[in-house]
Coordinates of N, CA and C and ligand atoms in Angstrom, one line a residue:
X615 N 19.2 4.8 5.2 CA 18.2 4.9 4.2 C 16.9 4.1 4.6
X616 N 16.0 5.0 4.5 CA 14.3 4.2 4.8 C 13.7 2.9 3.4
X617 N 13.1 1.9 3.6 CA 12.7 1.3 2.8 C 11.8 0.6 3.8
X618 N 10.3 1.2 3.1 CA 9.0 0.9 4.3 C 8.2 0.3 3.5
X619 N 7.2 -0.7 4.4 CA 6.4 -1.1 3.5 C 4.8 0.2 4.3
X620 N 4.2 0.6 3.6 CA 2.9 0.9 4.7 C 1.8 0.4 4.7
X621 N 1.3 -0.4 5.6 CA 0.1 -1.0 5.4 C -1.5 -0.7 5.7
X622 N -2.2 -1.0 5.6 CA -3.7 -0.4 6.3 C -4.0 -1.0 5.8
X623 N -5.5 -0.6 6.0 CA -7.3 -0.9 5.3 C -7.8 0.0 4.2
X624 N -8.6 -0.2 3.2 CA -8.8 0.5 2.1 C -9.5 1.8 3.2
X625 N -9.4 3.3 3.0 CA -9.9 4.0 3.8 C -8.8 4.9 4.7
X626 N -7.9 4.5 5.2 CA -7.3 4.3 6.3 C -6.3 5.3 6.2
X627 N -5.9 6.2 4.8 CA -5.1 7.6 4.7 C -3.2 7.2 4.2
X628 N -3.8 6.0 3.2 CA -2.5 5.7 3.4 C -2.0 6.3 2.1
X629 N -2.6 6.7 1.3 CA -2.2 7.4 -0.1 C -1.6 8.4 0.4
X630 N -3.0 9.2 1.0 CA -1.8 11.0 1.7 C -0.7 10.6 2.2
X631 N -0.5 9.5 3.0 CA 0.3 9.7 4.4 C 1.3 9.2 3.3
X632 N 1.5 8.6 2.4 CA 3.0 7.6 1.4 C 3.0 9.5 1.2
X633 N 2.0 9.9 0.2 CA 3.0 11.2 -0.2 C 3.4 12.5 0.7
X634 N 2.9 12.2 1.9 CA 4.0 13.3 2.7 C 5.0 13.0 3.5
X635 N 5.3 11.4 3.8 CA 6.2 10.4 3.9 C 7.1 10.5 3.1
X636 N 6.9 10.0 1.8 CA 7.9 10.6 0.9 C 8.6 11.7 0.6
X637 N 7.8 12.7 0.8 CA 8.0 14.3 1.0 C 9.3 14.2 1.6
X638 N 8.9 14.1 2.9 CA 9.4 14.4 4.0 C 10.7 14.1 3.8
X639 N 10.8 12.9 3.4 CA 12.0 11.8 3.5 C 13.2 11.9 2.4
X640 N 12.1 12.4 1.1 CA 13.2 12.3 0.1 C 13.1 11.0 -0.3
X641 N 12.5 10.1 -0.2 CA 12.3 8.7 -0.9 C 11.2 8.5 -1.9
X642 N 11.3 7.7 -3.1 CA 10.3 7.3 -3.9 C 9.2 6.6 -3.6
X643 N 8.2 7.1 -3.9 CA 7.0 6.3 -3.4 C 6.3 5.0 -4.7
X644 N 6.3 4.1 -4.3 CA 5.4 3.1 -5.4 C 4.4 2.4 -5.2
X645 N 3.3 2.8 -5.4 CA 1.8 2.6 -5.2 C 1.8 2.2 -6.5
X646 N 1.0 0.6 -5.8 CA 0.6 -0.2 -7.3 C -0.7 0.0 -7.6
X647 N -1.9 1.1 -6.6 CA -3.2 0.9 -7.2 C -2.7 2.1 -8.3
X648 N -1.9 3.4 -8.1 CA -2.0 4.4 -8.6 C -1.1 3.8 -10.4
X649 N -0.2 2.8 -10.3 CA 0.4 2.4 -11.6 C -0.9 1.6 -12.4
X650 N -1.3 1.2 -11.3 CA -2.5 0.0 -12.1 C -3.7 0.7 -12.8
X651 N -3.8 2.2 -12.1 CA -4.9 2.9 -12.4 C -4.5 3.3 -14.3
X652 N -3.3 4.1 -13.9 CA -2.4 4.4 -15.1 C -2.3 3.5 -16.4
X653 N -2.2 2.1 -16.3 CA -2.4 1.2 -17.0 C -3.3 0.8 -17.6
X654 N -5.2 0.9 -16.6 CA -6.1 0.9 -17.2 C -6.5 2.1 -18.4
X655 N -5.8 3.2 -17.9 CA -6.1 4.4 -18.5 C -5.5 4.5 -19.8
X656 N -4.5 4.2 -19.7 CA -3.3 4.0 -20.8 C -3.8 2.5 -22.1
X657 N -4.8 2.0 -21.6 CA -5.2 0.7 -22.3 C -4.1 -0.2 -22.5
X658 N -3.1 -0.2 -21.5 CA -2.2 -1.6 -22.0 C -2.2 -2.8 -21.7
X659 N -1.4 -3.7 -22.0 CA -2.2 -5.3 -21.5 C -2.4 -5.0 -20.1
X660 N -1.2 -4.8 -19.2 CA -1.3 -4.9 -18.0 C -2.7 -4.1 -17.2
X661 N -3.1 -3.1 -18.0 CA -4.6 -2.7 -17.8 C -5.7 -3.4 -18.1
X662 N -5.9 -4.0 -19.3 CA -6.4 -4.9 -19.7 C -6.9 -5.7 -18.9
X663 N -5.7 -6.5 -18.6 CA -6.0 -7.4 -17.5 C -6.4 -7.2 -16.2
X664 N -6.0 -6.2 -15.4 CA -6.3 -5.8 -14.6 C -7.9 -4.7 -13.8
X665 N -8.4 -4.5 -14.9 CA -9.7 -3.5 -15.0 C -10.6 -4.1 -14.4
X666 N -11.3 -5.3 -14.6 CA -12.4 -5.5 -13.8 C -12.1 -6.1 -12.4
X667 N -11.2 -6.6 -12.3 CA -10.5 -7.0 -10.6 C -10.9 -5.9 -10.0
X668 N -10.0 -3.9 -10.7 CA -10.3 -3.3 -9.8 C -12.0 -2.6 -9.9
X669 N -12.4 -2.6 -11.0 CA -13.6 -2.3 -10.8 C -14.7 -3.1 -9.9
X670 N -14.1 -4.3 -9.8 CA -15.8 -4.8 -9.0 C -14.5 -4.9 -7.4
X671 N -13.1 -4.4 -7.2 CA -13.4 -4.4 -5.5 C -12.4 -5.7 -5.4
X672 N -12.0 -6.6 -6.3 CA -11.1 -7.5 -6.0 C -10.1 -7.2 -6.3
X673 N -8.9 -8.4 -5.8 CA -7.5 -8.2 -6.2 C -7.0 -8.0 -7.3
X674 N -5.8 -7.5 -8.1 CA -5.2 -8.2 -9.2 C -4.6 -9.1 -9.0
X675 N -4.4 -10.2 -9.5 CA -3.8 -11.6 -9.6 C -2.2 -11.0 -9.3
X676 N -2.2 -12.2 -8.2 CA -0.7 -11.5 -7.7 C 0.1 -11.9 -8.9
X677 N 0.5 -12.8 -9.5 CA 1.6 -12.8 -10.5 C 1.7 -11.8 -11.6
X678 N 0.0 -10.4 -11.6 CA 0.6 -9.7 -12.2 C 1.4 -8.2 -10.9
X679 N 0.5 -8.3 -9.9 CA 1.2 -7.1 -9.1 C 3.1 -7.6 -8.6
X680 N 3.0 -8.7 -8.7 CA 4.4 -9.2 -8.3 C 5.5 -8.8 -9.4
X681 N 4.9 -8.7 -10.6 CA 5.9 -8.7 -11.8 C 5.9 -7.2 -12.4
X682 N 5.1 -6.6 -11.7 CA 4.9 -5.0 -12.1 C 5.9 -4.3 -10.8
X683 N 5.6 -4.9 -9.8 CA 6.7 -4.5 -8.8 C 8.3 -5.0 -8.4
X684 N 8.4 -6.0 -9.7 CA 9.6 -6.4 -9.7 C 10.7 -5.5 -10.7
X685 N 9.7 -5.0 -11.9 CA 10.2 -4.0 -12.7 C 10.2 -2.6 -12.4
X686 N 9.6 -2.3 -11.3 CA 9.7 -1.3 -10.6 C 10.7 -1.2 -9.6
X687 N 11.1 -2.1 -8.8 CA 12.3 -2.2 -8.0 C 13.7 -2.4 -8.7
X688 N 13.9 -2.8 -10.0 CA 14.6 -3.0 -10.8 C 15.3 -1.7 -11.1
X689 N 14.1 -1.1 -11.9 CA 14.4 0.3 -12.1 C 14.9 1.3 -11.1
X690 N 14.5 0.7 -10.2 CA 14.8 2.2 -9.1 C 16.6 1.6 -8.5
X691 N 16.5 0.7 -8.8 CA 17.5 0.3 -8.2 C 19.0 0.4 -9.7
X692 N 18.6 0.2 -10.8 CA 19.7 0.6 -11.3 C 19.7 2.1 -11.7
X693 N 18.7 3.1 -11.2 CA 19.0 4.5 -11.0 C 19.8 5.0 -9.8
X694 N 19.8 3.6 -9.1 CA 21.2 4.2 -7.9 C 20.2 4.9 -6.5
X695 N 18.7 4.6 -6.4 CA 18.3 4.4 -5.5 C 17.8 3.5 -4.6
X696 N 18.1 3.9 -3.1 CA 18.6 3.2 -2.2 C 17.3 3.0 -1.2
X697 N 16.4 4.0 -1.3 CA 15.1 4.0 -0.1 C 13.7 3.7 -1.2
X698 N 13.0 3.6 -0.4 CA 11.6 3.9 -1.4 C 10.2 3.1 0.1
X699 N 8.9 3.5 -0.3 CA 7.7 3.7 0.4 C 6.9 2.7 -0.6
X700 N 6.6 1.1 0.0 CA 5.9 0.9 -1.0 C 4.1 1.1 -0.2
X701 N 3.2 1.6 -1.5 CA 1.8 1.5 -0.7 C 0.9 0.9 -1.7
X702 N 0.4 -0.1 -0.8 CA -0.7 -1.0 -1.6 C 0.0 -2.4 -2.0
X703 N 1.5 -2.4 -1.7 CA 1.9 -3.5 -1.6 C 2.6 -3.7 -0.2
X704 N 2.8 -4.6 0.2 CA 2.2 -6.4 -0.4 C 0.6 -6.1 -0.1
X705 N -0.4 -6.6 -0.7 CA -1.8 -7.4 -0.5 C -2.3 -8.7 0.2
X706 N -1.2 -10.0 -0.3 CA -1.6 -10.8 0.3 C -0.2 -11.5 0.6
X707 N -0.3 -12.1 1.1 CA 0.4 -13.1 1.8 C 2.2 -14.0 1.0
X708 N 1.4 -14.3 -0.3 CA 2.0 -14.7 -1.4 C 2.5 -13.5 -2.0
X709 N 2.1 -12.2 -1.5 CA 3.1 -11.1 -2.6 C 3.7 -10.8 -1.1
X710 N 3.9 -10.6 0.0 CA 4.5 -10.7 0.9 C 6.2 -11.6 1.4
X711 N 5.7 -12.4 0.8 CA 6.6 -13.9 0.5 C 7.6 -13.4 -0.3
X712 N 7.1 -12.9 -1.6 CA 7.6 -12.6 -3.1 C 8.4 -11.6 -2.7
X713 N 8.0 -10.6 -1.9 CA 8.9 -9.5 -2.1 C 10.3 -9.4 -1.4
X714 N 9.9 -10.6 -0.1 CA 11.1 -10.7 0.5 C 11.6 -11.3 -0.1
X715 N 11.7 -12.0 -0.9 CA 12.7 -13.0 -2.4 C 13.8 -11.6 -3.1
X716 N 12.5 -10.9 -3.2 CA 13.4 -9.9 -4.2 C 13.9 -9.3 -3.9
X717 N 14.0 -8.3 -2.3 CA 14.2 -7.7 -1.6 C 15.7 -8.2 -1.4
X718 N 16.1 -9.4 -0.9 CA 16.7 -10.2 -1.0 C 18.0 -10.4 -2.1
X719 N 17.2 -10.6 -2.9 CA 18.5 -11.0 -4.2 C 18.9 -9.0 -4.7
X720 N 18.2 -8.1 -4.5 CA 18.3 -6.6 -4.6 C 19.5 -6.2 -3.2
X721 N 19.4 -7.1 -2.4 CA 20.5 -6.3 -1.0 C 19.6 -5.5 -0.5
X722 N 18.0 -4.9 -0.3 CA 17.7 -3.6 0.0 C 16.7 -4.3 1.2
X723 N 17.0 -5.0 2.2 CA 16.0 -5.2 3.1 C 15.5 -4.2 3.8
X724 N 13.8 -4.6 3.7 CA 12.8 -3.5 4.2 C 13.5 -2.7 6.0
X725 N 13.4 -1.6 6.2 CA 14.2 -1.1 7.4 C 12.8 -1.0 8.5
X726 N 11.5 -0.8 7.7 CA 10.2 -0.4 8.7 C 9.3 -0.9 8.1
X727 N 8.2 -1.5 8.9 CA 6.4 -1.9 8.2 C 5.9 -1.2 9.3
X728 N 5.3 -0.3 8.5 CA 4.1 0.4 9.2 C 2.9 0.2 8.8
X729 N 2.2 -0.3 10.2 CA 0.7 -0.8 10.4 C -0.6 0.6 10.1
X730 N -1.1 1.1 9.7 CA -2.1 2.2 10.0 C -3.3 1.3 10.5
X731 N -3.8 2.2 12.0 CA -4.5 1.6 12.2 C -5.9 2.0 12.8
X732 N -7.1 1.6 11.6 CA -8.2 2.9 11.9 C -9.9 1.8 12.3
X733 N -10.1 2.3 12.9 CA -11.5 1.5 13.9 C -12.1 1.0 12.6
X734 N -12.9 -0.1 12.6 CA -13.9 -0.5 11.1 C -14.9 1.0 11.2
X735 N -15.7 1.4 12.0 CA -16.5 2.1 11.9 C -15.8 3.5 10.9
X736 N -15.1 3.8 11.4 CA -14.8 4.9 11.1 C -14.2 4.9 9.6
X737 N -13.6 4.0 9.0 CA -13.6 3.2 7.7 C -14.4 3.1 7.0
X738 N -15.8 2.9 7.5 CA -16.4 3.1 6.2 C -17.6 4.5 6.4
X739 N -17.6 4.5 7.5 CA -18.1 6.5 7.4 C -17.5 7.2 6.4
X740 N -15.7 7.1 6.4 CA -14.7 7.6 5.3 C -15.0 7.4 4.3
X741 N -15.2 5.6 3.6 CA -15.7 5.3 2.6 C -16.8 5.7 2.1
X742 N -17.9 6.0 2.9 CA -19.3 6.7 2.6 C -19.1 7.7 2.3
X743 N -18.3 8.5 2.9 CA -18.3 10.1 2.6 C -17.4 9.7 1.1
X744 N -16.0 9.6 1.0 CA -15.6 9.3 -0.3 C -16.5 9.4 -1.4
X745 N -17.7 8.4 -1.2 CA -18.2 7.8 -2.5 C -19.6 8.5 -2.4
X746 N -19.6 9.7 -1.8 CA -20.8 10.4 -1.9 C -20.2 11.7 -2.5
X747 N -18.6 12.0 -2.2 CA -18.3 13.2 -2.6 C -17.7 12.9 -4.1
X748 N -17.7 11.7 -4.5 CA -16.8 11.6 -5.8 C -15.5 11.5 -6.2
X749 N -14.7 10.8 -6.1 CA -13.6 11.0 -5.9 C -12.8 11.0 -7.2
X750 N -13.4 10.3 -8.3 CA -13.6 9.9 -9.6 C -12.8 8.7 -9.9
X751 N -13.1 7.8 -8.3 CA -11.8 6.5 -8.9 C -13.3 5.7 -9.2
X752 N -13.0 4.7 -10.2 CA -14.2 4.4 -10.6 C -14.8 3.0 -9.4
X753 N -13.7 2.7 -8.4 CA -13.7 2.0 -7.3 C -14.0 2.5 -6.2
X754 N -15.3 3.8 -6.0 CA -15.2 4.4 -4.7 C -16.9 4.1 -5.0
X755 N -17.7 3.4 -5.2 CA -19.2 3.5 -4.8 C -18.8 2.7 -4.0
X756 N -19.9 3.0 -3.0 CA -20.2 2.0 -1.4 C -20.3 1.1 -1.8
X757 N -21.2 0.1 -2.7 CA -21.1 -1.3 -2.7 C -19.4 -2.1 -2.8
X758 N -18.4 -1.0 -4.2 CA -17.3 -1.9 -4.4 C -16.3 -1.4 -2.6
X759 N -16.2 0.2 -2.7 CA -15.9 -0.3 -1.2 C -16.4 -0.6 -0.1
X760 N -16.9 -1.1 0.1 CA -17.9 -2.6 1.0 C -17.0 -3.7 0.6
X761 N -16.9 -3.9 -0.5 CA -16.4 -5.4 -0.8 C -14.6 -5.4 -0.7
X762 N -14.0 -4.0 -0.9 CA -12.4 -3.6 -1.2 C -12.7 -4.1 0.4
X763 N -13.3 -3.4 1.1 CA -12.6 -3.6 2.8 C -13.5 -5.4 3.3
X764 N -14.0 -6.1 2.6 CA -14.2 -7.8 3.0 C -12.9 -7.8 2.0
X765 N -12.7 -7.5 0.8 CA -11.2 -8.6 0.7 C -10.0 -8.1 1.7
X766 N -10.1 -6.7 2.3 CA -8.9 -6.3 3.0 C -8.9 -7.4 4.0
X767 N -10.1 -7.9 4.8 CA -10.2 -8.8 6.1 C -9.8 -10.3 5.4
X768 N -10.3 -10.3 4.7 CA -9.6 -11.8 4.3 C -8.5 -12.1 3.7
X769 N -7.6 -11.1 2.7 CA -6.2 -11.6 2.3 C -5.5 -10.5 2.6
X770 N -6.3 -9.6 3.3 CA -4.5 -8.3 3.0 C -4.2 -8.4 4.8
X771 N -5.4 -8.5 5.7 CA -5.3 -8.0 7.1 C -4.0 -9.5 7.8
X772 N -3.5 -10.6 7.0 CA -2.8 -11.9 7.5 C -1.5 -11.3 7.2
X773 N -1.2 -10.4 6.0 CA 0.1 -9.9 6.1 C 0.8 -9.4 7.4
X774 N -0.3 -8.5 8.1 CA 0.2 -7.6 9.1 C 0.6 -9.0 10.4
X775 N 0.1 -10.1 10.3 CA 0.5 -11.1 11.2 C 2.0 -11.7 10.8
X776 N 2.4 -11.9 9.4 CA 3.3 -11.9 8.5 C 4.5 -11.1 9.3
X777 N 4.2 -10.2 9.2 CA 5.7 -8.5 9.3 C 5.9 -9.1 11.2
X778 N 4.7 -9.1 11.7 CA 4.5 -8.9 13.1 C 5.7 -9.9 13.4
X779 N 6.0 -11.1 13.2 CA 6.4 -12.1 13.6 C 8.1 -11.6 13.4
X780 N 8.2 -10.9 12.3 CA 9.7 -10.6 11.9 C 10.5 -9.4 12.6
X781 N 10.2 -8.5 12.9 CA 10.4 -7.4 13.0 C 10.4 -6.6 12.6
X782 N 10.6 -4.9 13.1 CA 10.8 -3.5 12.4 C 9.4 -3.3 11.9
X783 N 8.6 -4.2 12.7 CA 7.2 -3.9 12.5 C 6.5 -2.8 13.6
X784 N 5.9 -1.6 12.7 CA 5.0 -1.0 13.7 C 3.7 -0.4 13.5
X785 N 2.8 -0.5 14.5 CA 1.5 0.1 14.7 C 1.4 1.0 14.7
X786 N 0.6 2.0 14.2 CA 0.5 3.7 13.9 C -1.0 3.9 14.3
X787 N -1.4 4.5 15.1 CA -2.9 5.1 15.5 C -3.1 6.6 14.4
X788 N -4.1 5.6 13.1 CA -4.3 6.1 12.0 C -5.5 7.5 12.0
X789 N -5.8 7.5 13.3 CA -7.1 8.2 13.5 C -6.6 9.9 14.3
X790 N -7.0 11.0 13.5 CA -6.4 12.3 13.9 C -6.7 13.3 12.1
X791 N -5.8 14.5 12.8 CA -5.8 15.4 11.2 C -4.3 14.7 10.5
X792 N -4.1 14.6 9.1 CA -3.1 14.1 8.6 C -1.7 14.5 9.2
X793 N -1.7 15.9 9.6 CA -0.8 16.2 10.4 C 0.1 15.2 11.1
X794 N -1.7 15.1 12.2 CA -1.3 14.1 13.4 C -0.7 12.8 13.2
X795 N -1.0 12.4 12.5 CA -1.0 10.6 11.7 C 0.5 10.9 10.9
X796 N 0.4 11.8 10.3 CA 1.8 11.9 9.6 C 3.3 12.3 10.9
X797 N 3.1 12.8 11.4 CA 4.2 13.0 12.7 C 4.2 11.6 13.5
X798 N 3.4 11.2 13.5 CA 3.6 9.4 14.1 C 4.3 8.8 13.7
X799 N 4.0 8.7 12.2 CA 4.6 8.0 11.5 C 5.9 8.0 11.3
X800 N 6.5 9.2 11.0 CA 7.8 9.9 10.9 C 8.7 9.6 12.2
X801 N 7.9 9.7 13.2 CA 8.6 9.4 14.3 C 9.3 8.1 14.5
X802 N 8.0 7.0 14.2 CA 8.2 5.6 13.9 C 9.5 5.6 12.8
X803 N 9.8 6.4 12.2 CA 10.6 5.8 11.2 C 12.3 6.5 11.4
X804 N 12.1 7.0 12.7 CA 13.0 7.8 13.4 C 13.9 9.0 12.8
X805 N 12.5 9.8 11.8 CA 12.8 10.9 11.7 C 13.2 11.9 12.8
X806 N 13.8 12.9 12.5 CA 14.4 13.3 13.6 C 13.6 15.2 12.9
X807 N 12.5 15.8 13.6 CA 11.9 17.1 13.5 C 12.9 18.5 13.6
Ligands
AMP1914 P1 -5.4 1.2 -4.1 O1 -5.3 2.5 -4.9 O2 -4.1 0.8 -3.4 O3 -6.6 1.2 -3.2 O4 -5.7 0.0 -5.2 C1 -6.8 0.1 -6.0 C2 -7.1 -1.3 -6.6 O5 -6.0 -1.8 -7.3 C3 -7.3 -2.4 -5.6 O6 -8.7 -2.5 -5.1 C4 -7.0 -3.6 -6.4 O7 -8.0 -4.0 -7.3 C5 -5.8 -3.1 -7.1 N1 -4.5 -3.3 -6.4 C6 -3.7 -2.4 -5.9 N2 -2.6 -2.9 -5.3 C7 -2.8 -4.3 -5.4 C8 -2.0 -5.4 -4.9 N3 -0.9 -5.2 -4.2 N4 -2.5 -6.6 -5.2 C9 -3.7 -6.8 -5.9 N5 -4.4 -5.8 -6.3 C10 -4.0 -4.5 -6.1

């Protein structure tokens, strides 16, 4: 059973790549921008709280992404599953830490961390184009992603130093058609075609 974390740069194709990953695999995917988005939308506390972090481009406070992903691992796990794709977590260093805790006292250690890995330039060409074509996240104008990819270099880019040191860590050449990037990946995770 797979249990991956995927990592990258805001830009970098990791939303597609979790849901044809998952596809592929049969594993649950849990993306905390896409819960967090849900929550602003939904007006609940955990939106509440969370709304202008994502609108101006910064983090959510890890004690809340930590505790929304604890009740998410919770859940999947007394439904009797056994893999799952996290994307957008860990962020920093301290949710990194956290999850191996929980990871831990759950029995489910991570089996793969995959790196995506896409040139700065071409990152925010993506981002420019995004935020000219609309995407309707209300975090896609150039200035907030400009600022999403300076917090990626300062608190999320130390994780991947994090995984490096442990193992079952790998690098993915994020740059191709999703196809290409997605058969990498799969390979990495020793899907078998
Ligand atoms: P994403 O859809 O993964 O790009 O996330 C959108 C926004 O949600 C980010 O810019 C952050 O404001 C917030 N967010 C998502 N995941 C996390 C996380 N693990 N830690 C802190 N903030 C997060």
């Amino acid at each position: 059973m797979k249990r991956v974390v995927l990592l990258g740069p805001p830009g970098a194709g990791k939303g597609t790549q979790s849901i044809v990953i998952c596809g592929s695999l049969g594993i649950p995917q849990i993306a905390t921008g896409d819960i967090l988005r849900a929550a602003v939308q939904g007006k609940t506390e955990l939106g509440l709280q969370a709304k202008s972090f994502m609108d101006n481009g910064q983090l959510v406070p890890d004690e809340l992404v930590i505790g929304l992903m604890r009740v998410r691992l919770l859940e999947l796990q007394e439904k009797g599953e056994d893999g799952f794709l996290l994307d957008g977590f860990p962020r920093t260093l301290a949710q990194a830490e956290a999850l191996d805790g929980l990871l831990q006292e759950l029995r489910m250690p991570l089996t793969h961390v995959v790196d995506l890995k896409v040139d700065e330039s071409v990152l925010l060409e993506r981002i420019r184009q995004r935020s000219l074509q609309g995407s309707g996240r209300s975090d896609d104008s150039a200035e907030v992603a400009t600022e999403r990819l300076k917090v990626y270099w300062a608190d999320t880019a130390p994780v991947s130093g994090y995984y490096r040191s442990q193992g079952n860590y790998h690098e993915v050449d994020g740059l191709g058609s999703v196809e290409e990037v997605s058969e990498r990946i799969l390979k990495c995770l020793g899907h078998v075609f």
